[in-house]
Coordinates of C-alpha atoms and ligand atoms in Angstrom, one line a residue:
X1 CA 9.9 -73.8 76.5
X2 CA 8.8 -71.5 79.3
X3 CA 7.0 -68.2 78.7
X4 CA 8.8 -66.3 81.0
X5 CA 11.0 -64.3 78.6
X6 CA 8.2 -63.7 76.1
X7 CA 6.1 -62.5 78.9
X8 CA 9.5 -60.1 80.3
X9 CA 9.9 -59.1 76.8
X10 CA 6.3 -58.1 76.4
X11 CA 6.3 -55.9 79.5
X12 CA 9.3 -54.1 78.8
X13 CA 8.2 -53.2 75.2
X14 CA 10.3 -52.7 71.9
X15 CA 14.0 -52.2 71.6
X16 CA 15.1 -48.6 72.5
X17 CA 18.4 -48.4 73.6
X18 CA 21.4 -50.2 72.5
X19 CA 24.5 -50.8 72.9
X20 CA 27.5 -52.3 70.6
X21 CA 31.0 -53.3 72.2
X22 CA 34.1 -53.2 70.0
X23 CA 34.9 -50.5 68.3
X24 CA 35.9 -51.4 65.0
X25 CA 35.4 -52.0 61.4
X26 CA 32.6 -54.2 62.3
X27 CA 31.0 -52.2 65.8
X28 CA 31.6 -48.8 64.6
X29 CA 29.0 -48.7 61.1
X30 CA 26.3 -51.2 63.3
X31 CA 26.0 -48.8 65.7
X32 CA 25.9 -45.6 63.7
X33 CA 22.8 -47.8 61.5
X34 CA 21.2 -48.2 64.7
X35 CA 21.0 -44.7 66.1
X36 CA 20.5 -43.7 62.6
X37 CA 17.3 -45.6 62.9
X38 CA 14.1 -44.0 64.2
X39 CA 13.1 -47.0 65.9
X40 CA 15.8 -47.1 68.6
X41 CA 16.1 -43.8 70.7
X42 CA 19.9 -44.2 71.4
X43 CA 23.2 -45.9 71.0
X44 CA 25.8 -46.8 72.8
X45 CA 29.4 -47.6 71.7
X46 CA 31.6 -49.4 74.1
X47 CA 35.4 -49.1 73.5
X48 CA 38.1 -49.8 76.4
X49 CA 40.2 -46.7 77.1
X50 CA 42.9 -48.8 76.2
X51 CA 46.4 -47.1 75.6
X52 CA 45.9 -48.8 72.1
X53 CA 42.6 -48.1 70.9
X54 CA 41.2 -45.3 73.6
X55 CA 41.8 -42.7 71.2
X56 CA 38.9 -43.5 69.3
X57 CA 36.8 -42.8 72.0
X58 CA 37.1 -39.1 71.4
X59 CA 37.3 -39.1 67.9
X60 CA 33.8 -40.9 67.6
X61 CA 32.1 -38.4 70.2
X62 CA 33.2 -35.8 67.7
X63 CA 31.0 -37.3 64.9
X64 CA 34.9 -38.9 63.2
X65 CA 35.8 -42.1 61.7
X66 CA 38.8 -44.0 63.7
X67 CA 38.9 -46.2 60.6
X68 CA 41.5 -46.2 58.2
X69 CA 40.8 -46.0 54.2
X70 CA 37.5 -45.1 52.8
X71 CA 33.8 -46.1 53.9
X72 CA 31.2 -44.4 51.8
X73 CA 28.9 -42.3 54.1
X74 CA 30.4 -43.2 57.4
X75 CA 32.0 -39.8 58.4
X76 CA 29.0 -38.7 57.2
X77 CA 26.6 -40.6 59.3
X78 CA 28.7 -40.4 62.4
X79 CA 28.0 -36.8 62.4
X80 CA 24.6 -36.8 62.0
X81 CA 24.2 -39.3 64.7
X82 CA 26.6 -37.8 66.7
X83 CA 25.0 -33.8 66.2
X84 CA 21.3 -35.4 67.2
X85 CA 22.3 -36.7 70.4
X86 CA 21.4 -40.8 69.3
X87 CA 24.8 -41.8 69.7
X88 CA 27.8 -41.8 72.5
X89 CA 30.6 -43.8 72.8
X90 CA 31.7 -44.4 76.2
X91 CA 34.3 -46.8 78.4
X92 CA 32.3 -46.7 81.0
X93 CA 30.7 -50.2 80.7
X94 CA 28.5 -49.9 83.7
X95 CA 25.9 -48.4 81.3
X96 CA 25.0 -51.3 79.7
X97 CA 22.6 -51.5 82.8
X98 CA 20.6 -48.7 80.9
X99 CA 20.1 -51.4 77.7
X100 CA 17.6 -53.0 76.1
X101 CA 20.2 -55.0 73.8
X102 CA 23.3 -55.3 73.5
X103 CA 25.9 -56.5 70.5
X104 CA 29.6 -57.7 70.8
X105 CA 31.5 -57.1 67.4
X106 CA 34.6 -58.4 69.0
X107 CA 38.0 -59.5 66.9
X108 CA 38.6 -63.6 67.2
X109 CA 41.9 -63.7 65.7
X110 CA 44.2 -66.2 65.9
X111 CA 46.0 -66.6 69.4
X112 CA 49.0 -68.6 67.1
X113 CA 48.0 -69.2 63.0
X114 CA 50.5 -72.7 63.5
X115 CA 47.9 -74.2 66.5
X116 CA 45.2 -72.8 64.5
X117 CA 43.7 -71.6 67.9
X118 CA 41.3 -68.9 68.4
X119 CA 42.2 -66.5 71.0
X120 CA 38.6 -65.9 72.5
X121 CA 40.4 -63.5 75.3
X122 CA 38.7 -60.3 74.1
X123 CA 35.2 -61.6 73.5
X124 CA 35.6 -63.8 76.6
X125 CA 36.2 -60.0 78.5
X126 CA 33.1 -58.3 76.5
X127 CA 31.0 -61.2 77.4
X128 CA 32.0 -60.9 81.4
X129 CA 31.4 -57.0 81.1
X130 CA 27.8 -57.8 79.6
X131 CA 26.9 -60.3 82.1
X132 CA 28.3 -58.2 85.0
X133 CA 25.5 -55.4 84.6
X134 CA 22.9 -57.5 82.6
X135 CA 19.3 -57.1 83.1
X136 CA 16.1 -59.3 82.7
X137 CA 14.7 -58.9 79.6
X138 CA 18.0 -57.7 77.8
X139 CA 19.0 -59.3 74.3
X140 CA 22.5 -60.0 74.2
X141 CA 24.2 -60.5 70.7
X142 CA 27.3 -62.1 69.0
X143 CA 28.1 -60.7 65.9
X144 CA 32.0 -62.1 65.9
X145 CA 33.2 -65.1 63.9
X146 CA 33.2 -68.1 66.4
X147 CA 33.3 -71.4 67.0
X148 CA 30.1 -73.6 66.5
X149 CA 27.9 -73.8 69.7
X150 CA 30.1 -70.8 71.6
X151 CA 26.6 -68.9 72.0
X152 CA 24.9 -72.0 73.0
X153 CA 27.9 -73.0 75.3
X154 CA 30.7 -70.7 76.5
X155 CA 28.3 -67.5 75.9
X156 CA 25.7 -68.8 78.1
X157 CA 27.5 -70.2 80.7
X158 CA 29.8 -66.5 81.2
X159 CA 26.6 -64.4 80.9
X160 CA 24.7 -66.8 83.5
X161 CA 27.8 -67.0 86.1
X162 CA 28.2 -63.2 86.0
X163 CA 24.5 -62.3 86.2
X164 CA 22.6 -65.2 87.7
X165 CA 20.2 -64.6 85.1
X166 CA 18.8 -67.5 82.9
X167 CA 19.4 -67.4 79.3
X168 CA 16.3 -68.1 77.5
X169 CA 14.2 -67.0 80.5
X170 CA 15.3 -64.0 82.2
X171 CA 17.7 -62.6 79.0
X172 CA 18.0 -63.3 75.1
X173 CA 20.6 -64.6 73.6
X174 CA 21.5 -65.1 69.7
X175 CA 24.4 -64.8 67.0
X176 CA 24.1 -62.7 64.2
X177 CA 27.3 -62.8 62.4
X178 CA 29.1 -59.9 60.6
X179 CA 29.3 -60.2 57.0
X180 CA 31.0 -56.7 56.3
X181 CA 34.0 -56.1 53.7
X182 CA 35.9 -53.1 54.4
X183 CA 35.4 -50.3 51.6
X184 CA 31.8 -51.0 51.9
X185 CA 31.0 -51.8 55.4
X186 CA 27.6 -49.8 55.8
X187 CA 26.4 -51.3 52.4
X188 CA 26.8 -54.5 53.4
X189 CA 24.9 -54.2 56.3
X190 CA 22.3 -53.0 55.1
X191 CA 21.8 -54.7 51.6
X192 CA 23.2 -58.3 52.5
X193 CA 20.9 -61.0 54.1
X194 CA 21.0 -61.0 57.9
X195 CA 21.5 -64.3 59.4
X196 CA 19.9 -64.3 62.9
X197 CA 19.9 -67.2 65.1
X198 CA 18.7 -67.5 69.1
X199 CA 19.1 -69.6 71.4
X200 CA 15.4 -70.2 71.8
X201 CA 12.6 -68.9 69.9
X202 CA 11.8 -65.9 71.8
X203 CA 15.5 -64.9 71.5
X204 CA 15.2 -65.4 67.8
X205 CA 12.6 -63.3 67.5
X206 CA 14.0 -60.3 69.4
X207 CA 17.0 -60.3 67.6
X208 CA 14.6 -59.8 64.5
X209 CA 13.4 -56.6 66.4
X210 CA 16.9 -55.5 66.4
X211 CA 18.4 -55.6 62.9
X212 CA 15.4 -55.3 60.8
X213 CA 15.0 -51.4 60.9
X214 CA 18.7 -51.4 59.8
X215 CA 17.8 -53.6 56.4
X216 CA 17.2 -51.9 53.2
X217 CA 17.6 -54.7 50.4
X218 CA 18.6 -57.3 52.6
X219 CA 16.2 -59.5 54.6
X220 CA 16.4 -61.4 58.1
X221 CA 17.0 -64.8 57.3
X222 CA 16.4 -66.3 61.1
X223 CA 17.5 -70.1 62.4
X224 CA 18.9 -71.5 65.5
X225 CA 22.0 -69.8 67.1
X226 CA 24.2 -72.8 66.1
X227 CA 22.9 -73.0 62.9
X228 CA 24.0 -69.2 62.5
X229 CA 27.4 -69.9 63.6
X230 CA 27.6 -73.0 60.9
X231 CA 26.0 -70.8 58.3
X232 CA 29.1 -68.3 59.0
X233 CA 32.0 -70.6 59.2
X234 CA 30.8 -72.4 56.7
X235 CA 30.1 -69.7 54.0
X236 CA 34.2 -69.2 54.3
X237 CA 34.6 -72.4 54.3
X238 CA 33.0 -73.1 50.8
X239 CA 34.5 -69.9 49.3
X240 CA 37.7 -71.7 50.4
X241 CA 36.9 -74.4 48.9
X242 CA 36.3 -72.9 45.6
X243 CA 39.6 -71.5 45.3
X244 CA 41.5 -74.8 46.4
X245 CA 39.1 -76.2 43.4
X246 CA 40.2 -73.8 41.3
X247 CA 43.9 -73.9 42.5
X248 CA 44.2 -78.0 42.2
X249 CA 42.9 -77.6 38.8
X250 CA 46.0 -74.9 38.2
X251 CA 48.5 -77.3 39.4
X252 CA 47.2 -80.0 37.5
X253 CA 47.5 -78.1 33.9
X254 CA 51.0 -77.4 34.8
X255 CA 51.7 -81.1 35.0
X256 CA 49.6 -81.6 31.9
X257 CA 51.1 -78.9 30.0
X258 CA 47.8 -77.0 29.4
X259 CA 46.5 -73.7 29.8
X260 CA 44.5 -73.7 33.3
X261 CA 42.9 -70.3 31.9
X262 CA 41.3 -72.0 28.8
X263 CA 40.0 -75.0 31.1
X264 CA 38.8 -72.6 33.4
X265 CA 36.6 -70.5 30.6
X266 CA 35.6 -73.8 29.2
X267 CA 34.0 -75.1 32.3
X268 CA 32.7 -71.3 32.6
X269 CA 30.6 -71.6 29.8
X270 CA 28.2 -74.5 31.1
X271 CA 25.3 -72.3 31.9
X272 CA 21.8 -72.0 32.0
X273 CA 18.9 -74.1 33.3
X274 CA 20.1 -73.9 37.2
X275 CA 23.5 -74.9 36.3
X276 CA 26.7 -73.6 37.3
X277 CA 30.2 -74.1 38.1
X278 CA 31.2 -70.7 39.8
X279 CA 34.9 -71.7 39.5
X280 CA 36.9 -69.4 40.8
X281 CA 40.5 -68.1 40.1
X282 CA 43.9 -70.2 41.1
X283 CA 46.5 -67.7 42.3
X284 CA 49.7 -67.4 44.4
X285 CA 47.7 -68.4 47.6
X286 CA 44.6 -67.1 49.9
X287 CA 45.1 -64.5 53.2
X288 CA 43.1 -62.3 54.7
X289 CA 41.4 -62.9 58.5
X290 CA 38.2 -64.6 57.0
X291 CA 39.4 -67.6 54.5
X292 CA 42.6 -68.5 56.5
X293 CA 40.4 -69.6 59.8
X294 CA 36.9 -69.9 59.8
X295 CA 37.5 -73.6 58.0
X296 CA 39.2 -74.4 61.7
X297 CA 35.9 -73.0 63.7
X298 CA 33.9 -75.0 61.5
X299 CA 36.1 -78.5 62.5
X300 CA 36.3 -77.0 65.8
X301 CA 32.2 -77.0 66.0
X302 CA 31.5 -79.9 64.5
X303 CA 34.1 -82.0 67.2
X304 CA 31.6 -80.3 69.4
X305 CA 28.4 -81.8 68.0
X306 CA 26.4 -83.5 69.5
X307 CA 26.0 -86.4 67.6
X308 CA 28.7 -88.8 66.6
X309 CA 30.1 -87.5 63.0
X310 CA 29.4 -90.0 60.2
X311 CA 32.4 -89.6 57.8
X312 CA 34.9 -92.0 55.4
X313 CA 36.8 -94.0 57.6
X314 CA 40.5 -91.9 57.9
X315 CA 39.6 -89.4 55.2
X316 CA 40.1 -86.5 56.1
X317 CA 38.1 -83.2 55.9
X318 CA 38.3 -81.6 52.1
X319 CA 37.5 -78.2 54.3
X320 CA 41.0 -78.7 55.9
X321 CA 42.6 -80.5 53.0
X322 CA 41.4 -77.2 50.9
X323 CA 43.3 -74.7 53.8
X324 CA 46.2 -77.2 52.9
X325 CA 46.0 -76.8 48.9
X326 CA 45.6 -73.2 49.1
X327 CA 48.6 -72.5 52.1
X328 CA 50.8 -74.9 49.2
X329 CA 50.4 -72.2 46.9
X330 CA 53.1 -69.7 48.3
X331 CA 55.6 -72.9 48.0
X332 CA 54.5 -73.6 44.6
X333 CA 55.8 -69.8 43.9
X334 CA 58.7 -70.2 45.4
X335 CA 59.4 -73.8 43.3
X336 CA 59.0 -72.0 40.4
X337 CA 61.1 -69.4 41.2
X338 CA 64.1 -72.2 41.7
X339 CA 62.8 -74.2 38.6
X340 CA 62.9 -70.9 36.5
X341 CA 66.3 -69.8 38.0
X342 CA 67.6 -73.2 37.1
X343 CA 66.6 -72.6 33.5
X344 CA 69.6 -70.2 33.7
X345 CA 71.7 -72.3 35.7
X346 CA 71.3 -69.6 38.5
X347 CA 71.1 -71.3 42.2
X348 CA 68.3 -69.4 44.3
X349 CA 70.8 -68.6 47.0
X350 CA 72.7 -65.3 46.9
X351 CA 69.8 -64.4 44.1
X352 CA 68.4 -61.0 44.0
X353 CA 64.2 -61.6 44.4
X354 CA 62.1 -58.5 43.4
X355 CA 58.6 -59.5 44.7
X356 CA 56.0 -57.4 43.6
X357 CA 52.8 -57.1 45.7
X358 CA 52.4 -58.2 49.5
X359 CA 48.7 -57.4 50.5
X360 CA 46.8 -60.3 50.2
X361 CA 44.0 -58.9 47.9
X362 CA 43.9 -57.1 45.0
X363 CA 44.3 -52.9 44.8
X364 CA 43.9 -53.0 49.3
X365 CA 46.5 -52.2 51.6
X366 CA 45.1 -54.9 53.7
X367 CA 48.3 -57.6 54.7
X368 CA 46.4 -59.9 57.2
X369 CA 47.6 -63.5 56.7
X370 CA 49.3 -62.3 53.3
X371 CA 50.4 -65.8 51.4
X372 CA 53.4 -63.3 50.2
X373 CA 54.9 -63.7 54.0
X374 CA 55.6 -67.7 53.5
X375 CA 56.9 -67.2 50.3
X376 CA 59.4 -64.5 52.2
X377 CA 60.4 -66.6 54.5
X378 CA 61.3 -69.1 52.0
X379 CA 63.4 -67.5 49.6
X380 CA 65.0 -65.9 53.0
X381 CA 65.5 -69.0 54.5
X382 CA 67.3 -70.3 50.9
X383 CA 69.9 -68.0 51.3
X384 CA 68.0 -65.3 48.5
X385 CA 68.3 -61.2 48.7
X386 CA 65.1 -59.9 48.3
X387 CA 62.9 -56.9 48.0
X388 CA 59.3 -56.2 48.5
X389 CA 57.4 -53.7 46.6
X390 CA 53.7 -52.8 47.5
X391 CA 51.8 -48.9 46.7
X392 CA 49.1 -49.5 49.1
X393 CA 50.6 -51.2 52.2
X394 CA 52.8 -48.9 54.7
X395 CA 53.7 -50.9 56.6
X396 CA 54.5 -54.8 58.0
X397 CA 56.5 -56.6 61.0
X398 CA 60.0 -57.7 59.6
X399 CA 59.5 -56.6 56.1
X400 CA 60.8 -53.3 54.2
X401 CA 57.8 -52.7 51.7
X402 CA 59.2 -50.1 48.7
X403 CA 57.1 -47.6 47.8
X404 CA 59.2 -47.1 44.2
X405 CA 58.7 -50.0 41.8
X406 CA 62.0 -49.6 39.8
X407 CA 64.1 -49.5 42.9
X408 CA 62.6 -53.1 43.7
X409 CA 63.1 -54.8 40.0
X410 CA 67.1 -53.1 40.0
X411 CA 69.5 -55.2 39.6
X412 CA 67.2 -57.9 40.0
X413 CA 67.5 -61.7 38.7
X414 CA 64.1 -62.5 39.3
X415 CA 60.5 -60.6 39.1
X416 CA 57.8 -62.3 41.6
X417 CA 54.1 -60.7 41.1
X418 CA 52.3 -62.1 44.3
X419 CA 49.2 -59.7 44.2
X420 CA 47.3 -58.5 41.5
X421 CA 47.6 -54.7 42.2
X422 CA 46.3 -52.4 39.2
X423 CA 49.7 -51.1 38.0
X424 CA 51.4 -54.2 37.8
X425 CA 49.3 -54.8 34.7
X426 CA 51.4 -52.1 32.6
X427 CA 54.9 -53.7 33.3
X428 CA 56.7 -53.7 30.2
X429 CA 59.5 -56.1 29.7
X430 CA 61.7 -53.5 28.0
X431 CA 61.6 -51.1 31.3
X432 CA 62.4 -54.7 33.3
X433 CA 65.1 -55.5 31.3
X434 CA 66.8 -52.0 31.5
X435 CA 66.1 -52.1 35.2
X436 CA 67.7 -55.6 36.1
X437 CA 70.5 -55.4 33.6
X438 CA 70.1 -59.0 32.6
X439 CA 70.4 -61.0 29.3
X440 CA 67.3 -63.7 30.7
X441 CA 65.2 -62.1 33.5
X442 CA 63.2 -64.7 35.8
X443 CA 59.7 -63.8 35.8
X444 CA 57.3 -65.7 38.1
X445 CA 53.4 -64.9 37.5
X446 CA 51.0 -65.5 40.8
X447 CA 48.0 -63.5 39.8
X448 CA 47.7 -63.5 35.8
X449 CA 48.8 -60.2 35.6
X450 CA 51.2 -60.5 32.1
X451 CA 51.1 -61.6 28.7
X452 CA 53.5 -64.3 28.9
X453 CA 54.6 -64.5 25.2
X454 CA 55.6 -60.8 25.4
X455 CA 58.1 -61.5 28.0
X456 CA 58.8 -64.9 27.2
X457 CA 59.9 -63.1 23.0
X458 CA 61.9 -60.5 24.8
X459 CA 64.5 -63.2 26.2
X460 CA 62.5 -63.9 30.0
X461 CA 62.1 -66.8 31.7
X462 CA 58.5 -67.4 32.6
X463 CA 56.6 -69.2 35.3
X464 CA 52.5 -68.7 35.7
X465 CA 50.6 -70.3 38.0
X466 CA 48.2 -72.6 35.9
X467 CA 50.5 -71.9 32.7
X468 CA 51.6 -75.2 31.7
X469 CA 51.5 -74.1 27.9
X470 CA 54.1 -72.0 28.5
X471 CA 56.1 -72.9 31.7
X472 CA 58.8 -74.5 29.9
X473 CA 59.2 -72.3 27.1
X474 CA 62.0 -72.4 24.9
X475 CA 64.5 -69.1 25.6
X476 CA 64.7 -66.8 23.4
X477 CA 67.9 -65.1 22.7
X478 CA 68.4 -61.5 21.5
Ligands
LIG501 N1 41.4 -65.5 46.1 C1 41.8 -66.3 45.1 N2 41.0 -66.7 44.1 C2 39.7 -66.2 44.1 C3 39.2 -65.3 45.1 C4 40.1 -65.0 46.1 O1 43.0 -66.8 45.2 O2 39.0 -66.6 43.1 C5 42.2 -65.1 47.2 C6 42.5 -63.6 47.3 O3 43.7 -63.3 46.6 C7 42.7 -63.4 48.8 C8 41.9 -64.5 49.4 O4 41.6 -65.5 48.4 O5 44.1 -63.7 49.1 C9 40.6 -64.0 50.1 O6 39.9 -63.2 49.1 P1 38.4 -62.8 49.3 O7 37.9 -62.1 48.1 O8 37.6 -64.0 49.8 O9 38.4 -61.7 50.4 P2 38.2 -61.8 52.0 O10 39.1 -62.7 52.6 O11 38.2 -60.4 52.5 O12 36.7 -62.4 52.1 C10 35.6 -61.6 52.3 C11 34.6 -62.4 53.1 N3 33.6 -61.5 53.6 C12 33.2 -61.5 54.9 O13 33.7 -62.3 55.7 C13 32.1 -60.6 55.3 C14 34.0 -63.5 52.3 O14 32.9 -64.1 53.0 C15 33.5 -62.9 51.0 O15 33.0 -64.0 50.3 C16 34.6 -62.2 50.3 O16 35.1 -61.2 51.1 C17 34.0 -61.7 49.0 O17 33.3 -62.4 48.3 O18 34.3 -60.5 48.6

């Protein structure tokens, strides 16, 4: 390995000025640590005056948060950051010239969920900007979600062509992924683990000058670029996994007539001594912009390897076959919803479907990759009326979301919960029953929200995920 970069490095001295591209819910709370940090002297955020997204450039000069919902602090610290002069958001991306380092927090969304495809575009476009005006002796950093090997691959080769620079000898060049959750993105910076990997040692260990002053109860955990994007992809991946676990395990005590709940606290219980089971909870399917496609980069990276992959001879991956167990789970909703329509020889077209809940987590108006939108489709497709009720999403391509719960369940023949928002807890079947006019309301349970035996005694017919117990209850009549 040459010395050249250590020896640049050395002569230029410790990390001063910075600069973070992409705006975002990712860019936006790493660059306000940084200038918050009296190790770096300034901070600059790069966002594209876009027609799109160039407002924020303004609103982040004035010390004000582009993002929506609440981030503890942020507003705060952008104002303080702001007010001293440490931090500047700018399109002009010339500037990076003035750097010392440099990290892209850009989106890698899907280009088309069905090919499973990354669209790369954006970060492709931050990369070229970066290589454009890079220095020697810069550190260049991904913090994005990618594919295994981009930095050592794609990354380089972009940053090289633009600058005719040499990674690993005239610039440094590592991953550090982002492993933020919004609600609490500058606590998770600073308190999780940092994962930071280079392409070379002395890359490594610069990107360890970087995002250690920005640690409180985390610590740098450093490794091999690749070995940072596997460590990413594959920390989805496993959560993924989990829930598949957990959701296979649903779907088999429906078919065994058991309670999936009291198998689930059983396992639970085996503790102690280094062991554990961390099973997780089955539900009505798993969405978000994390779970739904960081399994793909990780089969994506290891096609890239560069070793032959020993595996079972036509298996294939349990990573994908998980994706495929828990992407099944909006269809198993909507089977139930035709099984427990059948029970009162009710055919699910020209039915009236209240569905309650389209984010796809919990008490969070955020809808990316909702499972709620197959199961949509489906009853739509079947010929079904529907309407969708959610209190914390505005708004959704193709979809009316109702802001007023009883005006969803009127009239209805069937209640769907497909997210496990706070309020949804409190339904009472007498209110239901008032509201949909029926003898035998459907009621289809995706997220364990009711009691089933106090809807299944006031005349409903019940369906619960993992609920064999009581999925074919007899019907009781008033
Ligand atoms: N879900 C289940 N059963 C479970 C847990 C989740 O069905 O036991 C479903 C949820 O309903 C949701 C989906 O899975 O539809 C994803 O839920 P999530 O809690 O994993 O939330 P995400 O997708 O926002 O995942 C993020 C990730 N964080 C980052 O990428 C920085 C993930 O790595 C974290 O593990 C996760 O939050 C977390 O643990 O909170």
């Amino acid at each position: 390995m040459s010395h050249k970069l250590e020896n640049i490095l050395k002569e230029k001295g410790p990390i001063k000025k910075i600069g973070v591209i992409g705006m975002g819910y990712v860019g936006i709370p790493a660059a306000a640590l940084f200038a918050d940090s009296d190790k770096f002297d300034h901070v600059l955020g790069f966002q594209r005056d876009s027609p799109s997204s160039g407002y924020k450039i303004n609103m982040l000069n004035n010390g004000e948060s582009p993002l929506k919902g609440e981030e503890p602090g942020l507003e705060e610290l952008l104002k303080k950051i702001t007010d001293a002069g440490k931090f500047e958001c700018t399109p002009d991306f010339s500037r990076i010239a003035e750097l010392d380092a440099i990290t892209l927090a850009i989106q890698t969304p899907f280009a088309d969920p069905k090919a499973l495809e990354p669209d790369f575009g954006a970060l492709k476009e931050g990369i070229r900007n970066v290589g454009k005006y890079l220095k020697p002796g810069m550190l260049v950093v991904l913090e994005s979600t990618i594919t295994p090997r981009t930095t050592e691959s794609m990354a380089r080769e972009i940053l090289e062509e633009e600058s005719g620079l040499k990674a690993g000898e005239d610039f440094a060049l590592a991953h550090a992924p982002e492993r933020v959750m919004v609600g609490r993105l500058l606590r998770n910076i600073q308190e999780h683990d940092r994962i930071v990997g280079g392409i070379d040692k002395a890359s490594t260990d610069r990107a360890v000058e970087l995002y250690s002053p920005v640690l409180t109860e985390g610590k740098v955990i450093p490794m091999s670029a690749t070995a940072a994007e596997v460590t990413k992809t594959a920390e989805n991946t496993f959560r993924d996994l989990q829930i598949a676990a957990a959701n296979q395990l649903a779907l088999y005590c429906e078919a065994m007539g058991i309670n999936v709940y009291d198998v689930r606290a059983g396992i639970d219980s085996l503790k102690g001594e280094g062991i554990t089971r961390a099973i997780l909870w089955p539900g009505a399917g798993v969405g978000g912009h994390c779970l739904t496609k960081d399994t793909y980069h990780l089969e994506r990276g290891v096609k890239l390897g560069t070793e032959a992959l020993d595996y079972p001879q036509d298996a294939e991956s349990i990573y994908v076959l998980a994706r495929r167990v828990n992407d099944f789970m909006p269809v198993h909703m909507y089977n139930l919803t035709v099984a427990a329509l059948k029970r009162i020889n009710m055919d699910i077209k020209g039915a009236k479907i209240a569905m309650l809940g389209w984010a796809f987590i919990n008490d969070s108006d955020d809808a990316r990759n909702p499972p709620s939108e197959p199961y949509k489709d489906m009853i739509l497709e079947a010929g079904a009326e529907l309407k969708v009720h959610d209190p914390h999403v505005l708004s959704y391509p193709n979809v009316e979301l109702l802001k007023d719960s009883n005006e969803t369940i009127e009239g209805a023949d069937a209640v769907v919960i497909f997210t496990g928002h706070k309020e949804y807890f409190s339904l009472k079947p007498e209110d239901i029953k008032k509201l949909t006019g029926k003898e035998h309301t459907v009621i289809i349970d995706g997220r364990n929200v009711i009691d089933p035996d106090i809807f299944i005694n006031a005349g409903f017919v019940y369906k619960g995920i993992g609920r064999g117990d009581k999925n074919s209850h007899s019907i009781t009549n008033q």
